[in-house]
Structures are given as C-alpha cells and as structure tokens.
C-alpha cells in the first residue's frame, strides 16, 4: 500500500502544480488587443450573374 499512497501523493502534487500554473497565467498575463484585417477576394463578394 505505501506505493499506492506515494503514487496518489505524486498525482496530487502534480495536479497542484498544474493548477497553480493556470492560476498564475490567468492572474499575471494580459492579452494584447489588436486590429485584425482579413482580405476577401472581390470574386467572393461580387459573384458574376
């Protein structure tokens, strides 16, 4: 049984590290706003009739 407890403890520590990393990213990283321009070919807009 000690091996099972060691494995579960390792998984709990790993999950805590991942969760802490996610919280740090959400807290400290701000997204940069920028304009997005998408060129559409005139053939798609003005279809021949």
XYZ file of N, CA and C in Angstrom:
147
model
N 0.800 -1.205 0.000
C 0.000 0.000 0.000
C 0.846 1.274 0.000
N 2.050 1.290 0.548
C 2.815 2.539 0.513
C 3.062 3.028 -0.916
N 3.185 2.123 -1.871
C 3.411 2.531 -3.250
C 2.182 3.256 -3.798
N 0.992 2.787 -3.448
C -0.235 3.436 -3.886
C -0.330 4.842 -3.305
N -0.027 4.989 -2.024
C -0.070 6.309 -1.397
C 0.965 7.240 -2.016
N 2.132 6.726 -2.308
C 3.171 7.543 -2.941
C 2.711 7.995 -4.329
N 2.083 7.096 -5.083
C 1.574 7.438 -6.400
C 0.472 8.495 -6.309
N -0.463 8.309 -5.389
C -1.536 9.295 -5.228
C -0.987 10.640 -4.763
N 0.008 10.624 -3.903
C 0.630 11.869 -3.459
C 1.312 12.558 -4.633
N 2.004 11.802 -5.479
C 2.644 12.377 -6.663
C 1.607 13.005 -7.592
N 0.482 12.306 -7.809
C -0.567 12.858 -8.652
C -1.163 14.131 -8.056
N -1.342 14.168 -6.757
C -1.890 15.362 -6.103
C -0.925 16.534 -6.224
N 0.367 16.285 -6.045
C 1.362 17.353 -6.176
C 1.413 17.842 -7.621
N 1.376 16.941 -8.567
C 1.387 17.323 -9.979
C 0.150 18.152 -10.328
N -1.022 17.750 -9.855
C -2.255 18.493 -10.114
C -2.187 19.880 -9.471
N -1.607 19.979 -8.288
C -1.475 21.281 -7.621
C -0.535 22.197 -8.404
N 0.529 21.652 -8.949
C 1.465 22.459 -9.751
C 0.777 22.955 -11.019
N 0.052 22.085 -11.692
C -0.659 22.484 -12.911
C -1.711 23.536 -12.584
N -2.464 23.348 -11.523
C -3.499 24.303 -11.127
C -2.874 25.645 -10.762
N -1.769 25.620 -10.023
C -1.089 26.857 -9.662
C -0.554 27.593 -10.873
N -0.053 26.857 -11.858
C 0.425 27.478 -13.096
C -0.719 28.136 -13.841
N -1.863 27.470 -13.907
C -3.016 28.053 -14.586
C -3.497 29.314 -13.883
N -3.535 29.301 -12.565
C -3.957 30.485 -11.809
C -2.977 31.628 -12.033
N -1.688 31.329 -12.053
C -0.683 32.370 -12.288
C -0.828 32.964 -13.688
N -1.085 32.133 -14.695
C -1.264 32.645 -16.050
C -2.488 33.547 -16.146
N -3.578 33.142 -15.525
C -4.794 33.953 -15.566
C -4.584 35.269 -14.829
N -3.828 35.238 -13.758
C -3.652 36.432 -12.941
C -2.668 37.418 -13.557
N -1.565 36.951 -14.086
C -0.479 37.847 -14.467
C -0.363 38.140 -15.961
N -0.992 37.369 -16.828
C -0.839 37.578 -18.267
C -2.063 38.313 -18.797
N -1.833 39.466 -19.404
C -2.910 40.253 -20.004
C -2.848 40.104 -21.522
N -3.967 39.829 -22.163
C -3.954 39.716 -23.622
C -3.759 41.089 -24.269
N -3.131 41.093 -25.425
C -2.887 42.323 -26.171
C -3.975 42.465 -27.223
N -4.667 43.615 -27.204
C -5.701 43.859 -28.196
C -5.068 44.435 -29.449
N -5.537 43.958 -30.605
C -5.035 44.479 -31.869
C -6.110 44.317 -32.928
N -6.011 45.145 -33.963
C -6.963 45.076 -35.061
C -6.609 43.915 -35.981
N -7.649 43.270 -36.487
C -7.454 42.158 -37.405
C -8.086 42.535 -38.736
N -7.318 42.417 -39.812
C -7.804 42.710 -41.153
C -7.744 41.439 -41.983
N -8.875 41.098 -42.585
C -8.945 39.911 -43.434
C -9.317 40.372 -44.835
N -8.467 40.062 -45.802
C -8.744 40.439 -47.185
C -9.639 39.377 -47.825
N -10.718 39.853 -48.444
C -11.639 38.961 -49.133
C -11.527 39.260 -50.624
N -11.279 38.241 -51.438
C -11.175 38.481 -52.880
C -12.501 39.015 -53.420
N -12.398 39.910 -54.415
C -13.617 40.517 -54.965
C -14.490 39.490 -55.664
N -13.934 38.384 -56.112
C -14.737 37.331 -56.732
C -15.726 36.716 -55.758
N -15.355 36.669 -54.516
C -16.267 36.101 -53.498
C -17.363 37.073 -53.121
N -17.080 38.377 -53.221
C -18.067 39.371 -52.844
C -19.009 39.674 -54.001
N -18.448 39.923 -55.192
C -19.229 40.262 -56.366
C -19.262 39.068 -57.319
N -20.149 38.126 -57.031
C -20.236 36.922 -57.872
C -20.863 37.280 -59.222
N -20.300 36.737 -60.283
C -20.877 37.014 -61.615
C -22.277 36.391 -61.729
N -23.150 37.107 -62.415
C -24.532 36.607 -62.530
C -24.831 36.090 -63.903
